[in-house]
Amino acid sequence: MQFANLTRSRLEHADLSGANLAHATLAGTHLSGATLTGAGLQYAYLTEADLFRTDLTAANLQGAVLTNACLTEANFETAD
């Protein structure tokens, strides 16, 4: 799903472990409770995304844009 446009999608509680979402547009996307363990989110556009209680363990977030994203209780353990 590299370069995917998922703007304002509803992906609550989705299991996206290991997904390649590099350069994806996820602006305003609802990812609360989702699992993104080990996901590649390099340069992903996550402006205003809902990442409440999202598991981002070991995710690669290099260059990701998180402006105004909800990061409450998100797990960034060993994330890059």
Coordinates of C-alpha atoms in Angstrom, one line a residue:
M1 CA 0.0 0.0 0.0
Q2 CA 3.0 2.3 -0.5
F3 CA 1.8 5.7 -1.7
A4 CA -1.8 4.8 -0.9
N5 CA -4.4 7.5 -0.3
L6 CA -6.5 6.5 2.7
T7 CA -7.6 10.0 3.7
R8 CA -10.4 9.9 6.3
S9 CA -10.6 6.1 6.2
R10 CA -12.0 4.3 9.2
L11 CA -9.5 1.6 10.2
E12 CA -10.3 1.3 13.9
H13 CA -8.9 -1.9 15.5
A14 CA -7.4 -3.0 12.1
D15 CA -4.4 -5.3 12.2
L16 CA -1.9 -3.6 9.9
S17 CA 1.2 -5.3 11.4
G18 CA 4.2 -5.1 9.1
A19 CA 2.2 -3.1 6.4
N20 CA 4.2 -0.9 4.0
L21 CA 2.5 2.4 4.3
A22 CA 5.5 4.5 3.3
H23 CA 4.5 7.8 1.7
A24 CA 0.8 7.0 2.2
T25 CA -1.7 9.7 2.8
L26 CA -3.6 9.0 6.0
A27 CA -4.8 12.5 6.9
G28 CA -7.8 12.4 9.2
T29 CA -7.8 8.6 9.2
H30 CA -9.3 6.8 12.2
L31 CA -6.8 4.3 13.5
S32 CA -7.8 4.1 17.1
G33 CA -7.0 0.7 18.6
A34 CA -5.3 -0.4 15.5
T35 CA -2.1 -2.6 15.5
L36 CA 0.7 -1.2 13.3
T37 CA 3.5 -3.3 14.9
G38 CA 6.6 -3.1 12.6
A39 CA 4.7 -1.1 10.0
G40 CA 6.7 1.0 7.5
L41 CA 5.2 4.5 7.8
Q42 CA 8.2 6.4 6.4
Y43 CA 7.1 9.9 5.2
A44 CA 3.5 9.0 5.7
Y45 CA 1.1 11.9 6.0
L46 CA -0.8 11.4 9.3
T47 CA -2.0 15.0 9.9
E48 CA -5.1 15.0 12.1
A49 CA -5.2 11.2 12.2
D50 CA -6.7 9.5 15.3
L51 CA -4.1 7.2 16.7
F52 CA -5.7 6.8 20.2
R53 CA -4.4 3.6 21.8
T54 CA -2.7 2.5 18.5
D55 CA 0.1 0.0 18.8
L56 CA 3.1 1.4 16.9
T57 CA 5.7 -0.9 18.5
A58 CA 8.8 -1.1 16.3
A59 CA 7.1 1.0 13.5
N60 CA 9.3 3.1 11.3
L61 CA 8.0 6.7 11.4
Q62 CA 11.0 8.4 9.9
G63 CA 9.9 11.6 8.2
A64 CA 6.2 11.0 9.0
V65 CA 4.0 14.1 9.5
L66 CA 2.0 13.9 12.7
T67 CA 0.7 17.4 12.9
N68 CA -2.4 17.6 15.1
A69 CA -2.6 13.8 15.3
C70 CA -4.2 12.3 18.4
L71 CA -1.4 10.3 20.0
T72 CA -3.1 9.7 23.4
E73 CA -2.1 6.4 24.9
A74 CA -0.4 5.3 21.6
N75 CA 2.4 2.8 22.1
F76 CA 5.7 3.9 20.4
E77 CA 7.9 1.3 22.2
T78 CA 11.1 0.8 20.0
A79 CA 9.5 2.8 17.2
D80 CA 11.9 4.7 15.0

